[in-house]
């Protein structure tokens, strides 16, 4: 049976990611710690073959965190847009991983993860399901960040067949 799609987004994948996020919300309820919400935006630089097909794009994230001493469990969702680059020469994609056209790629994602830190610095990672104009894919996003009061600066990479590096700035509520 063929997956149900709305445009280029798999409905089943989106529902699975949303269900995982809701399960995480139900399980993570520390007694005294207050949940936090962070909204961030920044730039994403395609890597590993994507850089030939797509130019620097934008990334927007919303994250809900549940503090646990020095760690924080979180769920997050986001949107990434990669504008198309110049057409590549014939035969430049021997892997066959990239779409045939250089149109812009729009991606949605949902995931959950953990951050650990002391003071201003933290490290963490998120397991996320991406859906959209590229193949649907579950991947891991390692992150490192600097938190100054209610603001944070986050660097991340995306692993998997489609890789990128991203830098975001955010505000924590």
PDB file of C-alpha atoms in Angstrom:
ATOM      1  CA  UNK A   1       0.000   0.000   0.000  1.00  0.00           C
ATOM      2  CA  UNK A   2       1.340   3.395  -0.991  1.00  0.00           C
ATOM      3  CA  UNK A   3       1.832   5.960   1.836  1.00  0.00           C
ATOM      4  CA  UNK A   4      -0.680   8.812   1.971  1.00  0.00           C
ATOM      5  CA  UNK A   5       0.988  12.094   1.038  1.00  0.00           C
ATOM      6  CA  UNK A   6      -0.122  15.695   1.304  1.00  0.00           C
ATOM      7  CA  UNK A   7       2.033  17.469  -1.247  1.00  0.00           C
ATOM      8  CA  UNK A   8       5.481  16.087  -0.558  1.00  0.00           C
ATOM      9  CA  UNK A   9       4.875  15.252   3.129  1.00  0.00           C
ATOM     10  CA  UNK A  10       4.082  11.693   4.263  1.00  0.00           C
ATOM     11  CA  UNK A  11       1.088  11.845   6.594  1.00  0.00           C
ATOM     12  CA  UNK A  12       2.057   8.587   8.340  1.00  0.00           C
ATOM     13  CA  UNK A  13       5.570   9.861   9.087  1.00  0.00           C
ATOM     14  CA  UNK A  14       4.244  13.154  10.418  1.00  0.00           C
ATOM     15  CA  UNK A  15       1.721  11.374  12.676  1.00  0.00           C
ATOM     16  CA  UNK A  16       4.411   8.999  14.010  1.00  0.00           C
ATOM     17  CA  UNK A  17       6.700  11.920  14.829  1.00  0.00           C
ATOM     18  CA  UNK A  18       3.865  13.836  16.526  1.00  0.00           C
ATOM     19  CA  UNK A  19       2.888  10.738  18.537  1.00  0.00           C
ATOM     20  CA  UNK A  20       6.470  10.255  19.691  1.00  0.00           C
ATOM     21  CA  UNK A  21       6.576  13.884  20.780  1.00  0.00           C
ATOM     22  CA  UNK A  22       3.331  13.568  22.744  1.00  0.00           C
ATOM     23  CA  UNK A  23       4.609  10.396  24.426  1.00  0.00           C
ATOM     24  CA  UNK A  24       7.739  12.288  25.437  1.00  0.00           C
ATOM     25  CA  UNK A  25       5.592  15.063  26.907  1.00  0.00           C
ATOM     26  CA  UNK A  26       3.584  12.564  28.932  1.00  0.00           C
ATOM     27  CA  UNK A  27       6.684  10.764  30.286  1.00  0.00           C
ATOM     28  CA  UNK A  28       8.829  13.796  31.158  1.00  0.00           C
ATOM     29  CA  UNK A  29       7.253  15.516  34.136  1.00  0.00           C
ATOM     30  CA  UNK A  30       9.886  16.510  36.698  1.00  0.00           C
ATOM     31  CA  UNK A  31       8.437  17.406  40.098  1.00  0.00           C
ATOM     32  CA  UNK A  32       9.799  20.943  40.564  1.00  0.00           C
ATOM     33  CA  UNK A  33      11.490  21.961  37.345  1.00  0.00           C
ATOM     34  CA  UNK A  34       9.547  24.277  35.058  1.00  0.00           C
ATOM     35  CA  UNK A  35       9.334  23.350  31.367  1.00  0.00           C
ATOM     36  CA  UNK A  36      10.941  25.836  28.987  1.00  0.00           C
ATOM     37  CA  UNK A  37      10.145  26.861  25.434  1.00  0.00           C
ATOM     38  CA  UNK A  38      12.789  28.016  22.966  1.00  0.00           C
ATOM     39  CA  UNK A  39      12.238  29.498  19.523  1.00  0.00           C
ATOM     40  CA  UNK A  40      15.289  29.805  17.263  1.00  0.00           C
ATOM     41  CA  UNK A  41      16.164  30.617  13.669  1.00  0.00           C
ATOM     42  CA  UNK A  42      19.323  30.675  11.613  1.00  0.00           C
ATOM     43  CA  UNK A  43      21.196  29.449   8.565  1.00  0.00           C
ATOM     44  CA  UNK A  44      21.796  25.964   7.242  1.00  0.00           C
ATOM     45  CA  UNK A  45      24.694  25.034   4.922  1.00  0.00           C
ATOM     46  CA  UNK A  46      24.192  21.864   2.843  1.00  0.00           C
ATOM     47  CA  UNK A  47      27.068  19.331   2.862  1.00  0.00           C
ATOM     48  CA  UNK A  48      27.927  15.963   1.351  1.00  0.00           C
ATOM     49  CA  UNK A  49      26.443  16.298  -2.125  1.00  0.00           C
ATOM     50  CA  UNK A  50      23.560  18.547  -1.126  1.00  0.00           C
ATOM     51  CA  UNK A  51      25.880  21.553  -1.432  1.00  0.00           C
ATOM     52  CA  UNK A  52      26.039  21.077  -5.199  1.00  0.00           C
ATOM     53  CA  UNK A  53      22.261  21.128  -5.513  1.00  0.00           C
ATOM     54  CA  UNK A  54      21.201  23.600  -2.802  1.00  0.00           C
ATOM     55  CA  UNK A  55      22.434  26.960  -1.541  1.00  0.00           C
ATOM     56  CA  UNK A  56      22.547  28.181   2.052  1.00  0.00           C
ATOM     57  CA  UNK A  57      19.062  28.047   3.493  1.00  0.00           C
ATOM     58  CA  UNK A  58      17.097  28.980   6.583  1.00  0.00           C
ATOM     59  CA  UNK A  59      16.051  26.914   9.563  1.00  0.00           C
ATOM     60  CA  UNK A  60      13.403  27.641  12.216  1.00  0.00           C
ATOM     61  CA  UNK A  61      12.912  25.566  15.381  1.00  0.00           C
ATOM     62  CA  UNK A  62      10.552  25.418  18.343  1.00  0.00           C
ATOM     63  CA  UNK A  63      11.612  23.320  21.325  1.00  0.00           C
ATOM     64  CA  UNK A  64       9.936  22.384  24.600  1.00  0.00           C
ATOM     65  CA  UNK A  65      12.396  21.373  27.325  1.00  0.00           C
ATOM     66  CA  UNK A  66      11.908  19.495  30.597  1.00  0.00           C
ATOM     67  CA  UNK A  67      14.828  20.164  32.998  1.00  0.00           C
ATOM     68  CA  UNK A  68      16.251  17.273  35.062  1.00  0.00           C
ATOM     69  CA  UNK A  69      19.163  18.582  37.223  1.00  0.00           C
ATOM     70  CA  UNK A  70      22.000  19.139  34.709  1.00  0.00           C
ATOM     71  CA  UNK A  71      20.179  17.444  31.830  1.00  0.00           C
ATOM     72  CA  UNK A  72      17.121  18.465  29.853  1.00  0.00           C
ATOM     73  CA  UNK A  73      14.802  16.202  27.868  1.00  0.00           C
ATOM     74  CA  UNK A  74      13.151  17.949  24.945  1.00  0.00           C
ATOM     75  CA  UNK A  75      10.787  17.626  22.030  1.00  0.00           C
ATOM     76  CA  UNK A  76      11.138  19.859  19.011  1.00  0.00           C
ATOM     77  CA  UNK A  77       9.748  20.641  15.612  1.00  0.00           C
ATOM     78  CA  UNK A  78      11.028  22.754  12.795  1.00  0.00           C
ATOM     79  CA  UNK A  79      11.063  23.922   9.208  1.00  0.00           C
ATOM     80  CA  UNK A  80      14.039  24.082   6.846  1.00  0.00           C
ATOM     81  CA  UNK A  81      14.146  25.669   3.385  1.00  0.00           C
ATOM     82  CA  UNK A  82      17.054  25.089   1.014  1.00  0.00           C
ATOM     83  CA  UNK A  83      16.921  27.226  -2.149  1.00  0.00           C
ATOM     84  CA  UNK A  84      17.998  25.558  -5.380  1.00  0.00           C
ATOM     85  CA  UNK A  85      21.485  26.237  -6.716  1.00  0.00           C
ATOM     86  CA  UNK A  86      22.665  26.449 -10.303  1.00  0.00           C
ATOM     87  CA  UNK A  87      22.047  23.293 -12.364  1.00  0.00           C
ATOM     88  CA  UNK A  88      24.907  20.847 -12.066  1.00  0.00           C
ATOM     89  CA  UNK A  89      26.731  19.392 -15.058  1.00  0.00           C
ATOM     90  CA  UNK A  90      25.483  16.074 -16.488  1.00  0.00           C
ATOM     91  CA  UNK A  91      26.827  13.069 -14.570  1.00  0.00           C
ATOM     92  CA  UNK A  92      27.825  15.126 -11.508  1.00  0.00           C
ATOM     93  CA  UNK A  93      25.649  13.015  -9.162  1.00  0.00           C
ATOM     94  CA  UNK A  94      26.868   9.417  -9.526  1.00  0.00           C
ATOM     95  CA  UNK A  95      25.226   8.447  -6.196  1.00  0.00           C
ATOM     96  CA  UNK A  96      21.722   9.198  -7.493  1.00  0.00           C
ATOM     97  CA  UNK A  97      20.726  10.577  -4.064  1.00  0.00           C
ATOM     98  CA  UNK A  98      19.667  14.020  -5.244  1.00  0.00           C
ATOM     99  CA  UNK A  99      16.426  15.051  -6.928  1.00  0.00           C
ATOM    100  CA  UNK A 100      16.620  15.602 -10.671  1.00  0.00           C
ATOM    101  CA  UNK A 101      15.737  19.286 -10.473  1.00  0.00           C
ATOM    102  CA  UNK A 102      17.405  22.089  -8.546  1.00  0.00           C
ATOM    103  CA  UNK A 103      14.131  23.393  -7.120  1.00  0.00           C
ATOM    104  CA  UNK A 104      14.038  24.556  -3.524  1.00  0.00           C
ATOM    105  CA  UNK A 105      13.595  21.880  -0.853  1.00  0.00           C
ATOM    106  CA  UNK A 106      11.184  22.406   2.042  1.00  0.00           C
ATOM    107  CA  UNK A 107      11.446  20.069   5.041  1.00  0.00           C
ATOM    108  CA  UNK A 108       9.486  19.624   8.258  1.00  0.00           C
ATOM    109  CA  UNK A 109      10.790  17.680  11.213  1.00  0.00           C
ATOM    110  CA  UNK A 110       9.790  16.480  14.664  1.00  0.00           C
ATOM    111  CA  UNK A 111      12.048  14.848  17.198  1.00  0.00           C
ATOM    112  CA  UNK A 112      13.134  14.307  20.770  1.00  0.00           C
ATOM    113  CA  UNK A 113      16.455  14.417  22.522  1.00  0.00           C
ATOM    114  CA  UNK A 114      18.626  15.306  25.484  1.00  0.00           C
ATOM    115  CA  UNK A 115      20.918  18.185  26.420  1.00  0.00           C
ATOM    116  CA  UNK A 116      23.534  18.071  29.178  1.00  0.00           C
ATOM    117  CA  UNK A 117      25.398  21.092  30.448  1.00  0.00           C
ATOM    118  CA  UNK A 118      26.877  23.119  33.240  1.00  0.00           C
ATOM    119  CA  UNK A 119      26.927  26.860  33.287  1.00  0.00           C
ATOM    120  CA  UNK A 120      26.873  28.540  29.917  1.00  0.00           C
ATOM    121  CA  UNK A 121      27.829  25.568  27.686  1.00  0.00           C
ATOM    122  CA  UNK A 122      25.865  22.455  26.815  1.00  0.00           C
ATOM    123  CA  UNK A 123      26.020  19.498  24.403  1.00  0.00           C
ATOM    124  CA  UNK A 124      23.181  17.340  23.221  1.00  0.00           C
ATOM    125  CA  UNK A 125      21.483  15.542  20.436  1.00  0.00           C
ATOM    126  CA  UNK A 126      18.093  14.975  18.876  1.00  0.00           C
ATOM    127  CA  UNK A 127      16.682  11.997  17.010  1.00  0.00           C
ATOM    128  CA  UNK A 128      14.396  13.525  14.390  1.00  0.00           C
ATOM    129  CA  UNK A 129      12.142  12.433  11.559  1.00  0.00           C
ATOM    130  CA  UNK A 130      12.351  14.670   8.475  1.00  0.00           C
ATOM    131  CA  UNK A 131       9.619  14.792   5.830  1.00  0.00           C
ATOM    132  CA  UNK A 132       9.278  16.959   2.757  1.00  0.00           C
ATOM    133  CA  UNK A 133      10.805  17.494  -0.655  1.00  0.00           C
ATOM    134  CA  UNK A 134      13.787  15.206   0.001  1.00  0.00           C
ATOM    135  CA  UNK A 135      13.313  11.565   1.038  1.00  0.00           C
ATOM    136  CA  UNK A 136      11.664  11.035   4.432  1.00  0.00           C
ATOM    137  CA  UNK A 137      14.451  10.137   6.831  1.00  0.00           C
ATOM    138  CA  UNK A 138      15.093   9.471  10.519  1.00  0.00           C
ATOM    139  CA  UNK A 139      18.416  11.025  11.498  1.00  0.00           C
ATOM    140  CA  UNK A 140      20.497  12.260  14.436  1.00  0.00           C
ATOM    141  CA  UNK A 141      21.344  15.920  15.088  1.00  0.00           C
ATOM    142  CA  UNK A 142      24.281  16.436  17.493  1.00  0.00           C
ATOM    143  CA  UNK A 143      24.310  19.971  18.933  1.00  0.00           C
ATOM    144  CA  UNK A 144      26.526  22.246  20.977  1.00  0.00           C
ATOM    145  CA  UNK A 145      25.340  25.499  22.457  1.00  0.00           C
ATOM    146  CA  UNK A 146      26.057  28.593  24.493  1.00  0.00           C
ATOM    147  CA  UNK A 147      23.325  30.001  26.739  1.00  0.00           C
ATOM    148  CA  UNK A 148      23.459  33.616  27.948  1.00  0.00           C
ATOM    149  CA  UNK A 149      20.388  34.458  30.019  1.00  0.00           C
ATOM    150  CA  UNK A 150      17.286  33.936  27.895  1.00  0.00           C
ATOM    151  CA  UNK A 151      19.256  33.726  24.621  1.00  0.00           C
ATOM    152  CA  UNK A 152      21.209  30.844  23.155  1.00  0.00           C
ATOM    153  CA  UNK A 153      23.482  30.184  20.206  1.00  0.00           C
ATOM    154  CA  UNK A 154      23.317  26.651  18.774  1.00  0.00           C
ATOM    155  CA  UNK A 155      25.544  24.830  16.285  1.00  0.00           C
ATOM    156  CA  UNK A 156      24.358  21.514  14.860  1.00  0.00           C
ATOM    157  CA  UNK A 157      25.077  19.013  12.131  1.00  0.00           C
ATOM    158  CA  UNK A 158      22.665  16.639  10.463  1.00  0.00           C
ATOM    159  CA  UNK A 159      23.875  13.083   9.909  1.00  0.00           C
ATOM    160  CA  UNK A 160      22.456  10.616   7.427  1.00  0.00           C
ATOM    161  CA  UNK A 161      22.324  10.538   3.651  1.00  0.00           C
ATOM    162  CA  UNK A 162      21.485  14.232   3.483  1.00  0.00           C
ATOM    163  CA  UNK A 163      23.872  16.240   5.649  1.00  0.00           C
ATOM    164  CA  UNK A 164      24.162  19.868   6.675  1.00  0.00           C
ATOM    165  CA  UNK A 165      25.639  22.210   9.251  1.00  0.00           C
ATOM    166  CA  UNK A 166      23.468  24.856  10.902  1.00  0.00           C
ATOM    167  CA  UNK A 167      23.895  27.846  13.191  1.00  0.00           C
ATOM    168  CA  UNK A 168      20.860  29.205  15.063  1.00  0.00           C
ATOM    169  CA  UNK A 169      20.155  31.949  17.591  1.00  0.00           C
ATOM    170  CA  UNK A 170      17.183  31.602  19.897  1.00  0.00           C
ATOM    171  CA  UNK A 171      15.172  33.021  22.754  1.00  0.00           C
ATOM    172  CA  UNK A 172      14.154  30.898  25.726  1.00  0.00           C
ATOM    173  CA  UNK A 173      10.879  31.537  27.594  1.00  0.00           C
TER     174      UNK A 173
END
